[in-house]
Amino acid sequence: MQKGWCRVISDLREWPSSLVGWVLAEWWWLLAGFLVVVLVGGSVWVWWYRRAVAALQHRSAVHLVPGATFEPTVEETVRHAAWLRRVPAAAWPLPRRAGAVRTRISGEGGVLRYSVEGPQQAAGVLQVPSYSGVEVVTDRARAAVPRVRFAQAPLEEVR
Amino acid sequence: MTGCGTAVEADGGLFVARAELVLARPDHRPLRAVGLDPDPMQSLAAAFAGVRSDEGEVAELVVDLLPVGGAAVARRRRRLVSRAGSRGPSVFGERVGGGPAALGGLDRAVGTLAEGLNGGRPASGGGPGAGRVPRSSDVAWEVGKFAPTEAPVVFACQVLARVVAVDPGRAGARLQQILAVLELWAGENWWRPVGPRRGPWGTYSNVWWRRSSFDRRIERGDFAPAQRGQWVTAREIGALLKPPTARCSAVNVLRGGGAVPAAPAALPTWSGQAGVVPLGWVTGADGQQRLAGLRQEDLLFGASLGKSGFGKTEQALVQALACAFVGFGVWFLDPHGAALERARPYMTHPQIAQRLWEIDLSTPGMDQAVACWNPLSMEGRREEEIQEVVGSVVGALATTQGWGETAPRARTILSNAVRTLAELSWRLVKDGQLDLQPTIFQIRTLLTNEEWREQVLAHLPADVTQFWRTAFVQYDASAVPTVTNAIDRLEASLSLRAFLGWPRSGYDVRRAMDTSRVVCVCPSGTGEADDMITALLIFDLFRAGLSRRNLPPEKMRTLFAWMDELTAIDGASRGNVARILEQLRKYEVRLMAMTQMAMRLSESTRQALLQNQSVLSITAADVEEAAFVAKRMPGISPQTLMGLTRYEYLVTAMINGSRSAPFRVRGVPVDEVYADYYDPDGVEGLRQQVDANLQRRTVREILQRQRTLEVDIRDHLAGRRRTGAEHVEVKLPAAGAARGARR
C-alpha cells in the first residue's frame, strides 16, 4: 500500500514536465479546441443577444391612471410587486436582457404619468389591474374600425 | 454631440442629462423603506411640473425590475450566513470577540462591551472556539434584507433617470431634482449615480463611454445595469411601484376616474350579424379590444345619458342603422334633424331605401314633397276600428293640451267630432273617395261651420248625430274654442298643414311596425306646435304598439325606437314615453331614449326609464347627474363618470338575463364602421325612393286640396244623396231643433 502511494507521488512530481511536454506536442489541437469554444460561445452569445434585441422591438405598455381616491397600503404595493414577478415568467423563454418589467415615471407636458412596460408576450399580465382604484389604459394604437358588412345588405347589389 | 457638465447637447438644440443609479453599498444592506404618506411621487411631480413637451422636453425616471427566484435568494442568503460564520461575533457588521485583531483596540473594546451585555460571559457563549461562533443577531445583520422572515419579493434592478431640456442648466437642475427625490431612500444603503461626479467629459452617464449604453437601455428597454447583482426588495421600493396616490397632493398628475371592470366575456362580438345591436369598442379581461354588441333579446329598453356632444346620438345612429340593415323596423325621433342628415348617405342601399320613411317637418318649400299623415283616415281599416281612431286622436290632443280630467266638455266635444269625421271617412272610403277623407283640420270646420256640419250629419247614423243635436247644443259657446285652439295651433304651421292636410296617410306607424319600415322623424321647425306634433307622434306610436295586442307573438315584428333629446320631448309627451316603457315590451316595441340629464326628466318618465332599462349608458356628466347615475352603477364613483371623455361610455346591461357590472365602451363613428355603405351620390335617388315609399305630395298640392276639401266632401255627399248610393236616415226636424236650441 505504502509502495503504491510512493509511485503516485513520484508520478505527480513528474507531472508538470510531462504536461508541458504534452501541451507542446499537442498545441495545435488545443488552439483549435479553444477557437471552437470561442466561436461556438460567441455565436450563441450573438444569437441570444439578437434574440433579446428582437424581443425588445415588441414591448407592451400600459398606463396606470389612478383615481382621486387611490390609497394603497404597503401590503398592496408588495402584492403588485409579486404580480410583476409573473411578467418575465409569462414571456419565458426570453434573454435576461429583454425580460425586465419597466416602471416609467415621466413628465409629459408637465403632467406626471405612470406606466408599466414589459415583453409583448406578457401583455395579458400587464393589462390586468392589480390595484383597485387604478385604471389600466393600454398604450396600443386603437385598432382600426372594421368596415362592417351585413349579409342582408350585400354590396354587390348596389355595385 | 458635444458637451460637458451635467447635460450634453443633443440634436435639435436640446440638452440631455443622464444618470444611472446603483446601490452605493452591498445590496443586502437595505435602503430606507420610504412610506406612502406623504407620497414621494409628490416630489417627482414637482420636478416634472415645468416640462415643456411641445418643445421636445422630456423628464423620466425608469426603474427596470427583473425578478430574482427564491432559489437564487436562498443561495445568496446561505453565502451571507456563511460569511457571518467566518466572521464570527460582530456588532453592526464589524467583527468582535476572538477573531484576528483586525480592529485592534476597537475590537477589544466592543468585545468587552458585548461581554458586559452578556453578564460577564464571553459574547458568543463559553466553550472551545466560542469567540468564533456568531450569534443569531450577527447572522441577521449579515443577511440583512434577505432574511427569510421577511419572505422578500426580490428584484434585480436598473434605475435610469433622463432629462431632455432646451437649456443645459434646466436639464441639469431637473436631473438633480430627480436625484434629490431618490435621496429619500437613503438609509443603510442609498442610490449612487454611476460615473464621474466631475471631470472634463461630463458627469454621471453623460460621459462619452457610458452615453450610448445608457441611451440604448432607456430607449430600447435593455436590462443591463452597470452594476450587476444589485437586488432590491418590494418593500424597499414599494413607493415607486404604484402610481401617485391620494396622498400626492400635486395637481400635475394624470388621474382618471378609477378602475372600471372589463367587459363581460359573454358580451357578443358584433360583426354585422343579425340579432346583435352594436355598442362599440370594449376591452375584455384579456386586454383584447373588440366591437361588441348586445343580443337583441336582451335589449328591451335603453337609456343613454350624458353631456351634449359626447356621442350619444352617434351611438344611437350606429345602432339604428345596424337594426335597419338587418331588417328590423326602426323609428328614430330626431328633434333637430341632424342625425337624419348624417345618416342619409348610408341609407341608400336598397335594403334600407325601399323601407325608408322620412318625416321631416322643418319648414318646407311650396314645391317640396312632404310626407302626409291623416290620423282620421279609415283607409284600410274596418268600421270597428273607428273607436281606436277616436281614442288615439283624442288621447293625443288631450294629452298635448294637458286637459286630463280638468276639461271634460272639451274632451267630449273632441271625441264626438273625431268620431263623426271618422264615420264620415269610413263611408267615403267605402264609396272609393279616398281623396275626400276629412283631416284633423276639419274638426274645426265641424265645430264652427253649422251648415257644413248639418250637411255631413245628414249622412251619418243617428247614434252619431244624436250628440250634436242634443248635448252639443246645450254646451256653452266657450267650450268650442278650447278644442279649436289646438287645431288652430297646428294649422298655424305650414309644415304641419302640409303633414296633416292630405286626406290619405303615407305615414302609418302601425304599418311601419308590421312591415319593418325605417322611419326617421324630425318634428323640429314647426314653431309653436313642435310639442303638439311630437306628442301626437309619440302617442300614435304608443297606440299603434298597443293595437298589436291581438297579434300572435310570432307575428309581431320587432320595432326599435330611438328618441333623441328626451328632455325636450318629455314635456310634450305628457307621460306617453313612460307608458311606452311600461307597456310596450310585450308588443315588441323597444325604446332607446337619449337625454343629457335624467334628472330633468319628469318624475314618471325618469322612473319608468330607469326601472325598465335593460341597458344604461352614460358618458361624461356633471357632478349631480354623475352622482345620480353612479347609484345605479355599482362600484363606479361619480368621479369616474365625470372624467369620461368624448365617445366614451360606461354601460351596464342585461346579458343573458342578468345585470352586468358596468364596463367601458368607446363609440365607433358611423363614417368609419359603415364606410362601405357610404353613398353620397345616391342621396337624390333616395329622396325619390322615399317620395314613392310615402306617396309624398308637394306642399302646394296639399294646400290646394285642403282649400277645397270641405266643399268637395259636401258636393260628394250631395251627389251621393241624389244617386242614393247609401241612404242614411236624416232627421231634419231634430237638426232644426238643434239649431234653434243653439240660437
mmCIF file of C-alpha atoms in Angstrom, chain A residues 49 53 56-57 64-68 70-75 77-78 80-81 85 88 96-97 99-114 127-128 131 133-135 138 140 142-150 152-155 157-159, chain B residues 36 41 45 48-49 51 53 59-68 153-155 217-218 220-223 228 234-235 240-247 252 254-256 258-259 270-272 274 281 286-287 291 325-326 349-351 664 672-677:
data_model
loop_
_atom_site.group_PDB
_atom_site.id
_atom_site.type_symbol
_atom_site.label_atom_id
_atom_site.label_comp_id
_atom_site.label_asym_id
_atom_site.label_seq_id
_atom_site.Cartn_x
_atom_site.Cartn_y
_atom_site.Cartn_z
ATOM 1 C CA TYR A 49 -28.285 38.966 -27.955
ATOM 2 C CA VAL A 53 -32.960 42.841 -29.387
ATOM 3 C CA LEU A 56 -37.203 44.420 -27.315
ATOM 4 C CA GLN A 57 -38.700 45.682 -30.551
ATOM 5 C CA LEU A 64 -51.738 53.107 -14.709
ATOM 6 C CA VAL A 65 -54.091 56.021 -14.200
ATOM 7 C CA PRO A 66 -55.033 56.398 -10.545
ATOM 8 C CA GLY A 67 -58.347 57.688 -9.308
ATOM 9 C CA ALA A 68 -58.523 60.567 -6.893
ATOM 10 C CA PHE A 70 -56.494 55.673 -4.737
ATOM 11 C CA GLU A 71 -54.713 54.991 -1.468
ATOM 12 C CA PRO A 72 -52.918 51.646 -1.350
ATOM 13 C CA THR A 73 -51.353 50.042 1.688
ATOM 14 C CA VAL A 74 -47.772 48.781 1.793
ATOM 15 C CA GLU A 75 -49.152 45.271 1.506
ATOM 16 C CA THR A 77 -47.619 47.501 -3.212
ATOM 17 C CA VAL A 78 -45.937 44.240 -2.268
ATOM 18 C CA HIS A 80 -48.361 44.438 -7.010
ATOM 19 C CA ALA A 81 -44.650 43.621 -6.992
ATOM 20 C CA ARG A 85 -42.869 38.834 -10.985
ATOM 21 C CA PRO A 88 -40.896 37.695 -17.265
ATOM 22 C CA ARG A 96 -32.482 38.306 -19.355
ATOM 23 C CA ARG A 97 -31.696 41.499 -21.242
ATOM 24 C CA GLY A 99 -37.192 40.204 -19.832
ATOM 25 C CA ALA A 100 -37.376 43.057 -17.383
ATOM 26 C CA VAL A 101 -40.526 44.885 -16.456
ATOM 27 C CA ARG A 102 -40.113 48.626 -16.632
ATOM 28 C CA THR A 103 -41.803 51.203 -14.470
ATOM 29 C CA ARG A 104 -41.600 54.540 -16.190
ATOM 30 C CA ILE A 105 -42.495 57.716 -14.350
ATOM 31 C CA SER A 106 -42.466 60.524 -16.834
ATOM 32 C CA GLY A 107 -43.474 64.130 -17.073
ATOM 33 C CA GLU A 108 -45.229 64.845 -20.338
ATOM 34 C CA GLY A 109 -46.430 68.368 -20.729
ATOM 35 C CA GLY A 110 -45.655 68.892 -17.073
ATOM 36 C CA VAL A 111 -48.028 66.124 -16.046
ATOM 37 C CA LEU A 112 -46.728 63.101 -14.203
ATOM 38 C CA ARG A 113 -47.661 59.835 -15.875
ATOM 39 C CA TYR A 114 -47.034 56.367 -14.615
ATOM 40 C CA GLN A 127 -53.221 44.630 -18.593
ATOM 41 C CA VAL A 128 -54.902 43.098 -15.598
ATOM 42 C CA TYR A 131 -54.572 47.878 -7.847
ATOM 43 C CA GLY A 133 -58.907 52.317 -7.963
ATOM 44 C CA VAL A 134 -56.378 52.411 -10.773
ATOM 45 C CA GLU A 135 -57.412 52.315 -14.379
ATOM 46 C CA THR A 138 -53.423 50.208 -22.917
ATOM 47 C CA ARG A 140 -51.518 50.242 -28.128
ATOM 48 C CA ARG A 142 -56.527 51.889 -31.443
ATOM 49 C CA ALA A 143 -57.418 49.046 -33.680
ATOM 50 C CA ALA A 144 -58.794 50.212 -36.985
ATOM 51 C CA VAL A 145 -62.567 50.176 -37.046
ATOM 52 C CA PRO A 146 -63.612 47.236 -39.160
ATOM 53 C CA ARG A 147 -65.879 48.075 -42.045
ATOM 54 C CA VAL A 148 -68.977 46.209 -41.148
ATOM 55 C CA ARG A 149 -70.988 44.492 -43.854
ATOM 56 C CA PHE A 150 -74.374 42.930 -43.497
ATOM 57 C CA GLN A 152 -78.826 41.075 -45.527
ATOM 58 C CA ALA A 153 -77.446 44.076 -47.436
ATOM 59 C CA PRO A 154 -74.818 42.758 -49.849
ATOM 60 C CA LEU A 155 -72.824 45.482 -51.513
ATOM 61 C CA GLU A 157 -76.467 44.678 -55.016
ATOM 62 C CA VAL A 158 -75.522 48.297 -55.499
ATOM 63 C CA ARG A 159 -72.263 47.916 -57.435
ATOM 64 C CA LEU B 36 -46.634 56.034 1.330
ATOM 65 C CA MET B 41 -44.441 60.970 -6.126
ATOM 66 C CA ALA B 45 -44.477 65.686 -9.792
ATOM 67 C CA PHE B 48 -41.758 67.378 -13.668
ATOM 68 C CA ALA B 49 -44.078 70.367 -13.470
ATOM 69 C CA VAL B 51 -41.528 70.002 -18.597
ATOM 70 C CA SER B 53 -43.257 68.594 -24.175
ATOM 71 C CA ALA B 59 -38.117 64.011 -17.952
ATOM 72 C CA GLU B 60 -38.346 60.433 -16.840
ATOM 73 C CA LEU B 61 -37.326 58.075 -14.139
ATOM 74 C CA VAL B 62 -37.162 54.466 -15.191
ATOM 75 C CA VAL B 63 -36.998 51.527 -12.828
ATOM 76 C CA ASP B 64 -36.365 48.193 -14.535
ATOM 77 C CA LEU B 65 -37.042 45.112 -12.467
ATOM 78 C CA LEU B 66 -36.139 41.529 -13.136
ATOM 79 C CA PRO B 67 -37.460 39.082 -10.562
ATOM 80 C CA VAL B 68 -34.961 37.016 -8.663
ATOM 81 C CA VAL B 153 -40.089 39.719 -3.125
ATOM 82 C CA VAL B 154 -36.698 40.375 -4.674
ATOM 83 C CA PHE B 155 -35.803 42.029 -7.964
ATOM 84 C CA ARG B 217 -31.164 50.899 -22.483
ATOM 85 C CA ILE B 218 -33.596 53.716 -21.917
ATOM 86 C CA ARG B 220 -34.935 50.069 -26.251
ATOM 87 C CA GLY B 221 -35.564 48.644 -22.836
ATOM 88 C CA ASP B 222 -32.413 46.548 -22.374
ATOM 89 C CA PHE B 223 -31.830 45.292 -18.897
ATOM 90 C CA ARG B 228 -24.761 43.510 -11.714
ATOM 91 C CA ALA B 234 -40.527 45.132 -2.943
ATOM 92 C CA ARG B 235 -40.823 46.714 0.492
ATOM 93 C CA LEU B 240 -42.059 53.550 -6.665
ATOM 94 C CA LEU B 241 -44.211 50.585 -7.580
ATOM 95 C CA LYS B 242 -47.511 52.417 -7.520
ATOM 96 C CA PRO B 243 -48.933 55.395 -9.334
ATOM 97 C CA PRO B 244 -49.484 58.610 -7.394
ATOM 98 C CA THR B 245 -51.908 58.097 -4.550
ATOM 99 C CA ALA B 246 -54.451 60.307 -2.854
ATOM 100 C CA ARG B 247 -51.589 61.362 -0.570
ATOM 101 C CA ASN B 252 -49.994 67.899 -12.281
ATOM 102 C CA LEU B 254 -52.615 62.258 -14.689
ATOM 103 C CA ARG B 255 -55.647 60.964 -12.890
ATOM 104 C CA GLY B 256 -58.643 59.067 -14.082
ATOM 105 C CA GLY B 258 -60.721 54.893 -11.227
ATOM 106 C CA ALA B 259 -60.904 51.373 -12.431
ATOM 107 C CA TRP B 270 -70.517 42.406 -33.334
ATOM 108 C CA SER B 271 -69.564 41.992 -36.938
ATOM 109 C CA GLY B 272 -72.814 42.918 -38.615
ATOM 110 C CA ALA B 274 -78.442 39.841 -37.253
ATOM 111 C CA TRP B 281 -65.307 49.049 -28.683
ATOM 112 C CA ASP B 286 -57.525 39.740 -21.513
ATOM 113 C CA GLY B 287 -56.923 43.273 -22.762
ATOM 114 C CA LEU B 291 -66.515 45.575 -31.328
ATOM 115 C CA PHE B 325 -79.619 46.911 -42.327
ATOM 116 C CA VAL B 326 -80.526 43.546 -40.864
ATOM 117 C CA HIS B 349 -78.758 50.673 -50.068
ATOM 118 C CA PRO B 350 -81.953 49.037 -51.349
ATOM 119 C CA GLN B 351 -82.192 47.097 -48.073
ATOM 120 C CA ARG B 664 -66.312 50.851 -20.603
ATOM 121 C CA GLU B 672 -65.886 54.510 -40.195
ATOM 122 C CA VAL B 673 -67.956 51.484 -39.377
ATOM 123 C CA TYR B 674 -70.348 51.902 -42.327
ATOM 124 C CA ALA B 675 -67.778 53.292 -44.744
ATOM 125 C CA ASP B 676 -68.626 50.604 -47.274
ATOM 126 C CA TYR B 677 -72.221 51.781 -47.414
#
